[in-house]
Amino acid sequence: MTIDRRRALALFGLGGASAAGEAMAAKPRAMFTGRAAFLHGVASGDPLEDRVVLWTRITAEATTAPIAVRWDVATDPAFKTIVRQGQATAVAARDYTVKVDVTGLKPATDYHYRFRYVRNGKPFGKGVAGRTRTLPTGSTQDVVLAVASCALHPNGYFNAYDAIARLPRVDAVLHLGDYIYEYGAAPADYGMASPTAKTRVPDPPREIVSLDDYRRRHAQYKTDPALQAAHARAPWIVVWDDHETADNSWLAGAENHQPKTEGDWVKRKAGALKAYYEWMPIREPATGGLPEASWRRFQFGDVATLLMTETRLTARSHQLDYGHDLPIKDGKPDFAAFAAKLADPDRRMMGQGQEQWLAREIDASTKGGTAWQVLGNQVVMARVVPPDLKAAMGEQPYAALLAALPPYVAKLVEQSRGLALAGVPGNLDAWDGYPADRARVYDIFKAGKARPIVLAGDSHAFWVNELWDDAGVTRVAAEFGVTSVTSPGYSDYLPGAPLDQAYAARNKEVKFTDQGAKGFLLLTLEHGRATGELIAVSTILDTNYQTRVVKRFVVTPGDEGGVKALAEG
């Protein structure tokens, strides 16, 4: 939905959801005194034991003047018991977003917060409100996390976000990336073939490149009522993947960035990150720190240490590609030579600084007696070879499947099967494309005697995986991969193909996968077990939907680190 900022005046004073913003050091002399509205909801994020970030954005007609915003934090939804309050200033330099890092709060406590704009020196109207929660300290019984990723706006309704907003309990929402997508509104653009695209046309209706483009796309996403409700329900802990900048981004570029027509990558990336920090409830980078270095720790009492990683913009080497990097020897693909390239220890997902941080945090967590070490990670970590659909279906049904597909899709399916027969990974943008770096992470797990649970987004599919070391002897972690909110999965292109069974049959590490569901993961962490519920919505093409638990898996920790068992339960 595109918001015309002049027509938005008709909504002023009607209320809605809102979020808090960043306070300015000094009040400007000439403040806006007209009418304004909170059209983009509220959000909270990066909760700690005594503080949380609050966010909102305020919209006003034809002004460049600063706008004063009053914020309140209370222990009740009626705001009768206000425990913290203050005034922030929304300015054009931050696209009129506001972010407040509220301190002095109690641990493990639910709070209600609101924003109102100041008119003639007084807060005006009811404003907009949300609910948040601080992290626990010390002995903690359990923690409940909702995990989501990959929301392609034109491709469907955000029913998964709505379902998260309706959960009876959620301590925090983890978003693992692809919160927005950068594509345009041309008929062939990603998601524009969906029946919902005509009412969810990307704004701006072109691929986003500039700071203003990224701001407009974030603004459009935050007009979605389901997303607003999920943000207003609980604090979010977020990390970007690639589409917050451009598809398959890496340290020095992206597959979906063409310098000749789209300009300098560094400038595009800087604009994307500036908009991200403006529009998301994430704590600002430290003074002098790189905005790309977003890795950080969250401690949930003695139950879990959550470590949010960054695997895109700080160190990632350029992805290898079979079409470009696979040598041909005697007329045949030389997969052995390709594997040697892939195994180069200099190929990075995370730099040394982040690896050292991860090792320190894992060590401190286990020595401190924390039950679980949870990795908030963007892409699938398990070893995954593509499925052999011909073997799974039989020759004639497989031939019929290929005949029914568009020629370019059929060609991709055949190429994927060729990789399956060669026993090489299909997704070189995931950890499979960086095996030496993955082995270093596993070494950190083992050295710290960690009991790790890896969370992954990006793949548009549910995964439940056992992660083994290179020798295949030690099970080092369990992995839950969360499917997309709306982005299309493999099954959307191959309806009826037995992809789930074929993946499990070909891969030791894959215990379960669902390549077609849309939804989210509900992760409940306790001292002796971790339960992952794969929750699917029945449709993304209508706002009337139901939810169901696709599968439920229980992880039990090993006595000396690692994972003892991963079983359906």
Tab-separated table of C-alpha atoms in Angstrom, residues 100-555:
chain	number	residue	atom	x	y	z
A	100	VAL	CA	14.713	6.174	22.605
A	101	ASP	CA	16.934	3.848	24.630
A	102	VAL	CA	14.947	3.751	27.877
A	103	THR	CA	16.985	2.786	30.941
A	104	GLY	CA	16.271	2.157	34.612
A	105	LEU	CA	13.722	-0.620	34.063
A	106	LYS	CA	13.243	-3.813	36.093
A	107	PRO	CA	14.225	-7.219	34.689
A	108	ALA	CA	11.664	-9.776	33.435
A	109	THR	CA	8.923	-7.150	33.453
A	110	ASP	CA	6.171	-6.329	30.958
A	111	TYR	CA	5.874	-2.636	30.154
A	112	HIS	CA	3.481	-0.567	28.084
A	113	TYR	CA	4.722	2.437	26.164
A	114	ARG	CA	3.201	5.173	24.052
A	115	PHE	CA	4.102	8.145	21.910
A	116	ARG	CA	2.218	11.406	21.537
A	117	TYR	CA	3.297	14.422	19.585
A	118	VAL	CA	3.647	17.735	21.403
A	119	ARG	CA	1.444	20.613	20.284
A	120	ASN	CA	1.599	24.031	21.892
A	121	GLY	CA	3.878	22.597	24.557
A	122	LYS	CA	1.584	19.731	25.599
A	123	PRO	CA	1.163	16.078	24.513
A	124	PHE	CA	-1.696	15.870	22.033
A	125	GLY	CA	-4.226	13.058	21.688
A	126	LYS	CA	-4.002	9.425	22.728
A	127	GLY	CA	-1.066	8.738	20.441
A	128	VAL	CA	-0.003	5.183	19.766
A	129	ALA	CA	0.991	2.408	22.143
A	130	GLY	CA	2.748	-0.940	22.356
A	131	ARG	CA	3.927	-3.577	24.795
A	132	THR	CA	7.484	-4.669	25.519
A	133	ARG	CA	9.433	-6.777	28.008
A	134	THR	CA	12.880	-6.706	29.598
A	135	LEU	CA	15.184	-9.719	29.848
A	136	PRO	CA	15.312	-11.894	32.971
A	137	THR	CA	18.285	-12.267	35.272
A	138	GLY	CA	19.458	-15.179	37.431
A	139	SER	CA	17.375	-18.324	37.784
A	140	THR	CA	14.855	-18.470	34.949
A	141	GLN	CA	12.322	-21.193	34.242
A	142	ASP	CA	11.866	-20.795	30.492
A	143	VAL	CA	12.025	-18.436	27.534
A	144	VAL	CA	9.612	-18.251	24.574
A	145	LEU	CA	10.864	-16.800	21.277
A	146	ALA	CA	9.075	-16.340	17.956
A	147	VAL	CA	11.427	-16.504	14.964
A	148	ALA	CA	10.663	-15.122	11.496
A	149	SER	CA	12.356	-14.145	8.235
A	150	CYS	CA	11.807	-13.303	4.567
A	151	ALA	CA	8.729	-11.124	4.018
A	152	LEU	CA	8.175	-10.308	0.323
A	153	HIS	CA	5.473	-7.628	0.436
A	154	PRO	CA	3.773	-8.095	-2.963
A	155	ASN	CA	3.745	-11.894	-2.751
A	156	GLY	CA	1.166	-12.187	0.025
A	157	TYR	CA	-0.328	-11.017	3.275
A	158	PHE	CA	1.778	-11.034	6.418
A	159	ASN	CA	-0.421	-13.543	8.247
A	160	ALA	CA	2.561	-15.022	10.081
A	161	TYR	CA	3.164	-11.639	11.727
A	162	ASP	CA	-0.499	-11.442	12.688
A	163	ALA	CA	-0.269	-14.918	14.236
A	164	ILE	CA	2.787	-13.846	16.245
A	165	ALA	CA	0.861	-10.812	17.511
A	166	ARG	CA	-1.890	-13.159	18.776
A	167	LEU	CA	0.407	-15.497	20.711
A	168	PRO	CA	-0.587	-15.814	24.379
A	169	ARG	CA	3.078	-15.525	25.318
A	170	VAL	CA	6.162	-14.357	23.479
A	171	ASP	CA	9.159	-12.913	25.310
A	172	ALA	CA	10.854	-11.607	22.162
A	173	VAL	CA	10.590	-11.846	18.387
A	174	LEU	CA	13.751	-12.726	16.463
A	175	HIS	CA	13.900	-11.603	12.850
A	176	LEU	CA	16.731	-13.251	10.917
A	177	GLY	CA	16.717	-11.028	7.872
A	178	ASP	CA	15.070	-10.088	4.585
A	179	TYR	CA	12.725	-7.827	6.517
A	180	ILE	CA	12.307	-5.854	3.273
A	181	TYR	CA	13.097	-6.670	-0.365
A	182	GLU	CA	14.717	-4.327	-2.827
A	183	TYR	CA	12.902	-5.315	-6.044
A	184	GLY	CA	10.608	-3.148	-8.157
A	185	ALA	CA	7.086	-3.455	-9.557
A	186	ALA	CA	7.709	-4.553	-13.147
A	187	PRO	CA	5.607	-7.572	-14.214
A	188	ALA	CA	8.649	-9.863	-14.130
A	189	ASP	CA	9.943	-8.600	-10.775
A	190	TYR	CA	10.039	-10.947	-7.790
A	191	GLY	CA	6.578	-11.457	-6.325
A	192	MET	CA	4.668	-9.437	-8.912
A	193	ALA	CA	3.004	-12.543	-10.399
A	194	SER	CA	1.165	-13.121	-7.118
A	195	PRO	CA	-2.624	-12.499	-7.020
A	196	THR	CA	-2.013	-10.094	-4.121
A	197	ALA	CA	0.545	-7.955	-5.967
A	198	LYS	CA	-2.020	-5.598	-7.481
A	199	THR	CA	-2.930	-4.325	-4.004
A	200	ARG	CA	0.619	-4.507	-2.614
A	201	VAL	CA	2.620	-2.715	-5.312
A	202	PRO	CA	6.161	-1.903	-4.135
A	203	ASP	CA	6.864	1.729	-3.248
A	204	PRO	CA	8.791	3.122	-4.978
A	205	PRO	CA	7.732	0.983	-7.976
A	206	ARG	CA	11.341	0.288	-8.991
A	207	GLU	CA	14.379	-1.372	-7.530
A	208	ILE	CA	15.530	0.669	-4.546
A	209	VAL	CA	19.048	2.122	-4.716
A	210	SER	CA	19.162	5.489	-2.936
A	211	LEU	CA	18.701	6.433	0.713
A	212	ASP	CA	15.285	7.903	-0.087
A	213	ASP	CA	14.318	4.677	-1.898
A	214	TYR	CA	15.192	2.506	1.098
A	215	ARG	CA	13.348	4.865	3.448
A	216	ARG	CA	10.210	4.666	1.307
A	217	ARG	CA	10.346	0.871	1.190
A	218	HIS	CA	10.717	0.612	4.975
A	219	ALA	CA	7.851	3.082	5.349
A	220	GLN	CA	5.615	0.978	3.116
A	221	TYR	CA	6.326	-2.195	5.090
A	222	LYS	CA	5.478	-0.480	8.352
A	223	THR	CA	2.024	0.520	7.100
A	224	ASP	CA	1.103	-3.179	7.075
A	225	PRO	CA	-1.361	-3.807	9.944
A	226	ALA	CA	-0.109	-7.335	10.688
A	227	LEU	CA	3.494	-6.175	10.920
A	228	GLN	CA	2.466	-3.235	13.104
A	229	ALA	CA	0.615	-5.614	15.434
A	230	ALA	CA	3.613	-7.941	15.759
A	231	HIS	CA	5.928	-5.031	16.526
A	232	ALA	CA	3.504	-3.692	19.132
A	233	ARG	CA	3.210	-7.129	20.805
A	234	ALA	CA	6.781	-7.720	22.033
A	235	PRO	CA	10.383	-6.528	21.662
A	236	TRP	CA	12.170	-7.528	18.463
A	237	ILE	CA	15.796	-8.583	18.066
A	238	VAL	CA	16.740	-8.122	14.430
A	239	VAL	CA	19.575	-8.691	11.998
A	240	TRP	CA	19.754	-8.047	8.278
A	241	ASP	CA	20.462	-10.613	5.604
A	242	ASP	CA	20.967	-9.623	1.971
A	243	HIS	CA	17.742	-8.019	0.695
A	244	GLU	CA	17.977	-5.152	3.165
A	245	THR	CA	20.775	-4.042	0.810
A	246	ALA	CA	20.674	-6.220	-2.356
A	247	ASP	CA	20.341	-9.907	-3.203
A	248	ASN	CA	23.379	-12.085	-2.407
A	249	SER	CA	25.351	-9.228	-0.925
A	250	TRP	CA	28.930	-9.711	0.226
A	251	LEU	CA	31.754	-7.494	1.487
A	252	ALA	CA	32.367	-5.603	-1.755
A	253	GLY	CA	29.172	-5.952	-3.742
A	254	ALA	CA	26.050	-7.970	-4.462
A	255	GLU	CA	24.685	-10.176	-7.212
A	256	ASN	CA	21.811	-7.722	-7.601
A	257	HIS	CA	23.994	-4.630	-7.804
A	258	GLN	CA	25.278	-3.443	-11.170
A	259	PRO	CA	27.809	-0.599	-10.700
A	260	LYS	CA	27.462	0.631	-14.300
A	261	THR	CA	23.773	1.464	-13.864
A	262	GLU	CA	23.259	1.561	-10.090
A	263	GLY	CA	26.326	3.465	-8.953
A	264	ASP	CA	28.840	2.846	-6.214
A	265	TRP	CA	28.171	-0.152	-3.935
A	266	VAL	CA	29.615	1.564	-0.871
A	267	LYS	CA	27.187	4.467	-1.286
A	268	ARG	CA	24.218	2.164	-1.856
A	269	LYS	CA	25.128	0.047	1.175
A	270	ALA	CA	25.568	3.148	3.353
A	271	GLY	CA	22.129	4.432	2.364
A	272	ALA	CA	20.523	1.062	3.018
A	273	LEU	CA	22.111	0.780	6.467
A	274	LYS	CA	21.228	4.358	7.407
A	275	ALA	CA	17.599	3.693	6.540
A	276	TYR	CA	17.734	0.385	8.444
A	277	TYR	CA	18.999	2.019	11.636
A	278	GLU	CA	16.442	4.809	11.270
A	279	TRP	CA	13.458	2.514	10.736
A	280	MET	CA	14.274	-0.528	12.904
A	281	PRO	CA	14.193	-0.949	16.712
A	282	ILE	CA	17.891	-1.753	16.938
A	283	ARG	CA	20.413	-0.048	19.206
A	284	GLU	CA	22.599	2.452	17.357
A	285	PRO	CA	26.260	1.605	16.631
A	286	ALA	CA	28.798	2.750	19.194
A	287	THR	CA	30.501	6.058	18.458
A	288	GLY	CA	33.220	5.398	15.917
A	289	GLY	CA	31.986	1.848	15.304
A	290	LEU	CA	31.148	0.388	11.907
A	291	PRO	CA	27.388	0.196	11.289
A	292	GLU	CA	27.980	-3.146	9.538
A	293	ALA	CA	29.312	-4.699	12.779
A	294	SER	CA	25.898	-5.525	14.225
A	295	TRP	CA	26.776	-8.686	16.191
A	296	ARG	CA	25.583	-8.545	19.809
A	297	ARG	CA	24.594	-10.640	22.834
A	298	PHE	CA	21.326	-11.034	24.752
A	299	GLN	CA	21.246	-12.955	28.048
A	300	PHE	CA	17.982	-14.640	29.047
A	301	GLY	CA	18.769	-15.426	32.670
A	302	ASP	CA	20.473	-18.781	33.091
A	303	VAL	CA	18.452	-20.406	30.288
A	304	ALA	CA	19.929	-18.963	27.103
A	305	THR	CA	22.616	-16.737	25.646
A	306	LEU	CA	21.449	-15.398	22.287
A	307	LEU	CA	24.289	-14.361	19.976
A	308	MET	CA	23.180	-12.428	16.903
A	309	THR	CA	25.748	-12.736	14.114
A	310	GLU	CA	26.489	-10.736	10.959
A	311	THR	CA	27.454	-12.744	7.872
A	312	ARG	CA	26.910	-10.359	4.956
A	313	LEU	CA	28.666	-7.028	5.021
A	314	THR	CA	31.692	-7.149	7.331
A	315	ALA	CA	33.796	-10.017	5.962
A	316	ARG	CA	31.941	-12.296	3.532
A	317	SER	CA	33.976	-13.396	0.515
A	318	HIS	CA	32.381	-13.324	-2.928
A	319	GLN	CA	30.134	-16.345	-3.422
A	320	LEU	CA	31.408	-19.026	-5.762
A	321	ASP	CA	29.214	-19.955	-8.708
A	322	TYR	CA	29.092	-23.228	-10.622
A	323	GLY	CA	28.589	-21.447	-13.923
A	324	HIS	CA	31.684	-19.300	-13.432
A	325	ASP	CA	33.953	-21.221	-11.050
A	326	LEU	CA	33.439	-24.911	-11.916
A	327	PRO	CA	36.399	-26.052	-14.045
A	328	ILE	CA	35.803	-28.259	-17.081
A	329	LYS	CA	38.337	-31.050	-17.592
A	330	ASP	CA	38.244	-33.306	-20.639
A	331	GLY	CA	34.782	-31.996	-21.406
A	332	LYS	CA	33.418	-32.843	-17.959
A	333	PRO	CA	32.857	-30.783	-14.808
A	334	ASP	CA	35.795	-31.110	-12.439
A	335	PHE	CA	33.976	-31.183	-9.116
A	336	ALA	CA	37.128	-32.166	-7.217
A	337	ALA	CA	38.869	-28.979	-8.335
A	338	PHE	CA	35.779	-26.969	-7.444
A	339	ALA	CA	35.678	-28.535	-3.971
A	340	ALA	CA	39.277	-27.438	-3.436
A	341	LYS	CA	38.303	-23.844	-4.261
A	342	LEU	CA	35.354	-24.101	-1.920
A	343	ALA	CA	37.522	-25.353	0.948
A	344	ASP	CA	39.980	-22.444	0.765
A	345	PRO	CA	40.474	-21.390	4.430
A	346	ASP	CA	40.671	-17.748	3.366
A	347	ARG	CA	37.021	-17.785	2.277
A	348	ARG	CA	35.089	-16.032	5.037
A	349	MET	CA	31.555	-15.597	6.295
A	350	MET	CA	32.668	-13.915	9.518
A	351	GLY	CA	35.896	-12.040	10.084
A	352	GLN	CA	38.435	-12.815	12.782
A	353	GLY	CA	37.069	-10.082	15.050
A	354	GLN	CA	33.589	-11.574	15.065
A	355	GLU	CA	34.956	-15.109	15.498
A	356	GLN	CA	36.968	-13.982	18.519
A	357	TRP	CA	33.871	-12.286	19.955
A	358	LEU	CA	31.849	-15.470	19.395
A	359	ALA	CA	34.473	-17.612	21.138
A	360	ARG	CA	34.587	-15.269	24.159
A	361	GLU	CA	30.815	-15.156	24.481
A	362	ILE	CA	30.399	-18.935	24.107
A	363	ASP	CA	33.070	-19.533	26.735
A	364	ALA	CA	31.557	-17.025	29.174
A	365	SER	CA	28.074	-18.454	28.652
A	366	THR	CA	29.006	-22.060	29.349
A	367	LYS	CA	31.265	-21.191	32.298
A	368	GLY	CA	28.430	-19.110	33.706
A	369	GLY	CA	26.142	-22.138	33.701
A	370	THR	CA	23.777	-21.027	30.948
A	371	ALA	CA	21.768	-23.955	29.599
A	372	TRP	CA	21.760	-23.062	25.865
A	373	GLN	CA	23.848	-21.027	23.448
A	374	VAL	CA	21.592	-19.821	20.616
A	375	LEU	CA	23.004	-18.482	17.367
A	376	GLY	CA	20.839	-15.898	15.564
A	377	ASN	CA	22.233	-16.593	12.100
A	378	GLN	CA	21.022	-15.639	8.649
A	379	VAL	CA	21.549	-18.695	6.405
A	380	VAL	CA	21.328	-22.494	6.703
A	381	MET	CA	24.407	-24.033	8.346
A	382	ALA	CA	23.747	-27.742	7.656
A	383	ARG	CA	25.373	-29.652	4.806
A	384	VAL	CA	22.637	-29.926	2.189
A	385	VAL	CA	22.920	-31.646	-1.192
A	386	PRO	CA	20.043	-31.005	-3.664
A	387	PRO	CA	17.344	-33.673	-3.898
A	388	ASP	CA	17.388	-36.350	-6.611
A	389	LEU	CA	13.773	-36.073	-7.702
A	390	LYS	CA	14.147	-38.688	-10.411
A	391	ALA	CA	15.173	-41.267	-7.818
A	392	ALA	CA	12.420	-40.155	-5.462
A	393	MET	CA	9.622	-40.095	-8.053
A	394	GLY	CA	10.573	-42.694	-10.633
A	395	GLU	CA	11.533	-42.069	-14.259
A	396	GLN	CA	8.090	-41.577	-15.806
A	397	PRO	CA	6.601	-39.264	-13.131
A	398	TYR	CA	9.831	-37.258	-13.176
A	399	ALA	CA	9.657	-36.891	-16.965
A	400	ALA	CA	6.030	-35.786	-16.667
A	401	LEU	CA	7.032	-33.197	-14.046
A	402	LEU	CA	9.713	-31.733	-16.317
A	403	ALA	CA	7.309	-31.626	-19.258
A	404	ALA	CA	4.783	-29.633	-17.244
A	405	LEU	CA	7.314	-26.992	-16.162
A	406	PRO	CA	8.390	-23.879	-18.031
A	407	PRO	CA	11.589	-24.746	-19.931
A	408	TYR	CA	13.841	-22.556	-17.778
A	409	VAL	CA	12.504	-24.156	-14.572
A	410	ALA	CA	12.920	-27.644	-15.993
A	411	LYS	CA	16.522	-26.801	-16.873
A	412	LEU	CA	17.200	-25.652	-13.315
A	413	VAL	CA	15.675	-28.853	-11.920
A	414	GLU	CA	17.930	-30.959	-14.128
A	415	GLN	CA	20.980	-28.917	-13.151
A	416	SER	CA	20.065	-29.349	-9.494
A	417	ARG	CA	19.820	-33.108	-9.981
A	418	GLY	CA	23.272	-33.090	-11.573
A	419	LEU	CA	24.654	-31.461	-8.417
A	420	ALA	CA	22.853	-34.054	-6.322
A	421	LEU	CA	24.467	-36.890	-8.246
A	422	ALA	CA	27.866	-35.241	-7.825
A	423	GLY	CA	27.247	-34.914	-4.070
A	424	VAL	CA	28.002	-31.186	-3.976
A	425	PRO	CA	25.975	-28.447	-2.259
A	426	GLY	CA	23.271	-26.567	-4.091
A	427	ASN	CA	23.243	-23.295	-2.148
A	428	LEU	CA	26.655	-21.664	-2.235
A	429	ASP	CA	25.266	-18.517	-0.596
A	430	ALA	CA	24.686	-20.527	2.609
A	431	TRP	CA	27.361	-21.954	4.941
A	432	ASP	CA	27.839	-24.763	2.414
A	433	GLY	CA	29.677	-22.180	0.332
A	434	TYR	CA	32.124	-21.482	3.175
A	435	PRO	CA	33.006	-24.875	4.732
A	436	ALA	CA	36.303	-23.770	6.323
A	437	ASP	CA	34.584	-20.925	8.164
A	438	ARG	CA	31.830	-23.296	9.267
A	439	ALA	CA	34.456	-25.684	10.657
A	440	ARG	CA	35.942	-22.793	12.651
A	441	VAL	CA	32.531	-22.097	14.175
A	442	TYR	CA	32.156	-25.771	15.085
A	443	ASP	CA	35.603	-25.675	16.702
A	444	ILE	CA	34.413	-22.736	18.814
A	445	PHE	CA	31.356	-24.728	19.866
A	446	LYS	CA	33.452	-27.742	20.849
A	447	ALA	CA	36.204	-25.760	22.601
A	448	GLY	CA	33.616	-23.944	24.711
A	449	LYS	CA	31.637	-27.139	25.441
A	450	ALA	CA	28.602	-25.308	24.136
A	451	ARG	CA	25.090	-26.683	23.778
A	452	PRO	CA	24.258	-24.751	20.633
A	453	ILE	CA	21.009	-24.216	18.824
A	454	VAL	CA	21.532	-22.563	15.461
A	455	LEU	CA	18.663	-20.543	14.007
A	456	ALA	CA	18.606	-19.848	10.262
A	457	GLY	CA	16.452	-17.875	7.855
A	458	ASP	CA	16.850	-17.098	4.133
A	459	SER	CA	15.824	-20.462	2.634
A	460	HIS	CA	12.015	-19.966	2.581
A	461	ALA	CA	11.613	-23.431	4.112
A	462	PHE	CA	11.374	-25.128	7.476
A	463	TRP	CA	14.439	-27.198	8.444
A	464	VAL	CA	15.264	-29.340	11.453
A	465	ASN	CA	18.923	-30.345	11.162
A	466	GLU	CA	21.638	-32.105	13.134
A	467	LEU	CA	25.013	-30.443	12.643
A	468	TRP	CA	28.038	-32.771	12.665
A	469	ASP	CA	31.738	-31.943	12.568
A	470	ASP	CA	33.799	-32.589	9.436
A	471	ALA	CA	34.736	-36.062	10.640
A	472	GLY	CA	31.063	-36.946	10.999
A	473	VAL	CA	31.761	-38.247	14.506
A	474	THR	CA	30.579	-35.466	16.835
A	475	ARG	CA	27.115	-33.941	16.729
A	476	VAL	CA	27.912	-30.338	17.589
A	477	ALA	CA	24.542	-28.560	17.389
A	478	ALA	CA	20.901	-28.638	16.420
A	479	GLU	CA	19.551	-26.253	13.794
A	480	PHE	CA	16.062	-24.889	13.249
A	481	GLY	CA	15.569	-23.184	9.910
A	482	VAL	CA	12.520	-20.928	9.765
A	483	THR	CA	10.453	-20.636	6.620
A	484	SER	CA	9.390	-17.343	5.069
A	485	VAL	CA	6.555	-15.047	6.018
A	486	THR	CA	5.554	-14.772	2.343
A	487	SER	CA	8.556	-15.332	0.052
A	488	PRO	CA	8.155	-18.264	-2.373
A	489	GLY	CA	9.783	-21.593	-1.591
A	490	TYR	CA	11.005	-24.444	-3.747
A	491	SER	CA	7.597	-26.168	-3.595
A	492	ASP	CA	5.896	-23.103	-5.053
A	493	TYR	CA	7.747	-23.762	-8.305
A	494	LEU	CA	7.402	-27.577	-8.168
A	495	PRO	CA	3.931	-28.281	-6.767
A	496	GLY	CA	3.380	-31.940	-6.023
A	497	ALA	CA	7.042	-32.932	-6.168
A	498	PRO	CA	8.169	-34.957	-3.104
A	499	LEU	CA	10.852	-32.435	-2.178
A	500	ASP	CA	10.677	-32.900	1.574
A	501	GLN	CA	11.232	-36.650	1.438
A	502	ALA	CA	13.889	-36.308	-1.261
A	503	TYR	CA	15.913	-33.822	0.775
A	504	ALA	CA	15.801	-36.026	3.871
A	505	ALA	CA	16.750	-39.102	1.840
A	506	ARG	CA	19.838	-37.414	0.392
A	507	ASN	CA	21.147	-35.661	3.502
A	508	LYS	CA	22.314	-37.154	6.790
A	509	GLU	CA	21.999	-33.841	8.606
A	510	VAL	CA	18.422	-33.112	7.501
A	511	LYS	CA	15.946	-34.659	9.941
A	512	PHE	CA	12.931	-32.831	8.539
A	513	THR	CA	12.097	-30.133	6.018
A	514	ASP	CA	8.947	-28.508	4.662
A	515	GLN	CA	9.665	-26.621	1.465
A	516	GLY	CA	6.176	-25.200	0.981
A	517	ALA	CA	4.823	-23.886	4.285
A	518	LYS	CA	4.738	-20.215	5.233
A	519	GLY	CA	4.858	-19.212	8.878
A	520	PHE	CA	7.242	-18.888	11.820
A	521	LEU	CA	9.117	-20.867	14.469
A	522	LEU	CA	8.126	-20.869	18.125
A	523	LEU	CA	11.122	-21.825	20.253
A	524	THR	CA	10.663	-22.633	23.945
A	525	LEU	CA	13.900	-22.957	25.912
A	526	GLU	CA	14.061	-24.725	29.279
A	527	HIS	CA	16.995	-26.089	31.273
A	528	GLY	CA	16.658	-29.695	30.130
A	529	ARG	CA	15.067	-29.268	26.733
A	530	ALA	CA	14.442	-26.928	23.828
A	531	THR	CA	11.211	-27.301	21.863
A	532	GLY	CA	10.845	-25.997	18.347
A	533	GLU	CA	7.332	-25.753	16.914
A	534	LEU	CA	7.102	-25.190	13.165
A	535	ILE	CA	3.932	-23.121	12.835
A	536	ALA	CA	2.366	-22.643	9.397
A	537	VAL	CA	-0.394	-20.333	8.209
A	538	SER	CA	-2.998	-21.834	5.888
A	539	THR	CA	-2.720	-19.110	3.237
A	540	ILE	CA	-0.945	-15.884	2.369
A	541	LEU	CA	-3.460	-14.940	-0.355
A	542	ASP	CA	-6.243	-13.961	2.052
A	543	THR	CA	-6.209	-12.300	5.444
A	544	ASN	CA	-8.564	-15.020	6.723
A	545	TYR	CA	-6.284	-17.862	7.764
A	546	GLN	CA	-5.689	-20.600	10.298
A	547	THR	CA	-2.484	-21.797	11.926
A	548	ARG	CA	-1.257	-25.339	12.491
A	549	VAL	CA	1.800	-26.946	14.018
A	550	VAL	CA	3.538	-28.715	11.133
A	551	LYS	CA	5.947	-30.564	13.430
A	552	ARG	CA	7.304	-30.267	16.929
A	553	PHE	CA	10.896	-31.273	17.734
A	554	VAL	CA	12.635	-31.512	21.093
A	555	VAL	CA	16.373	-31.024	21.607
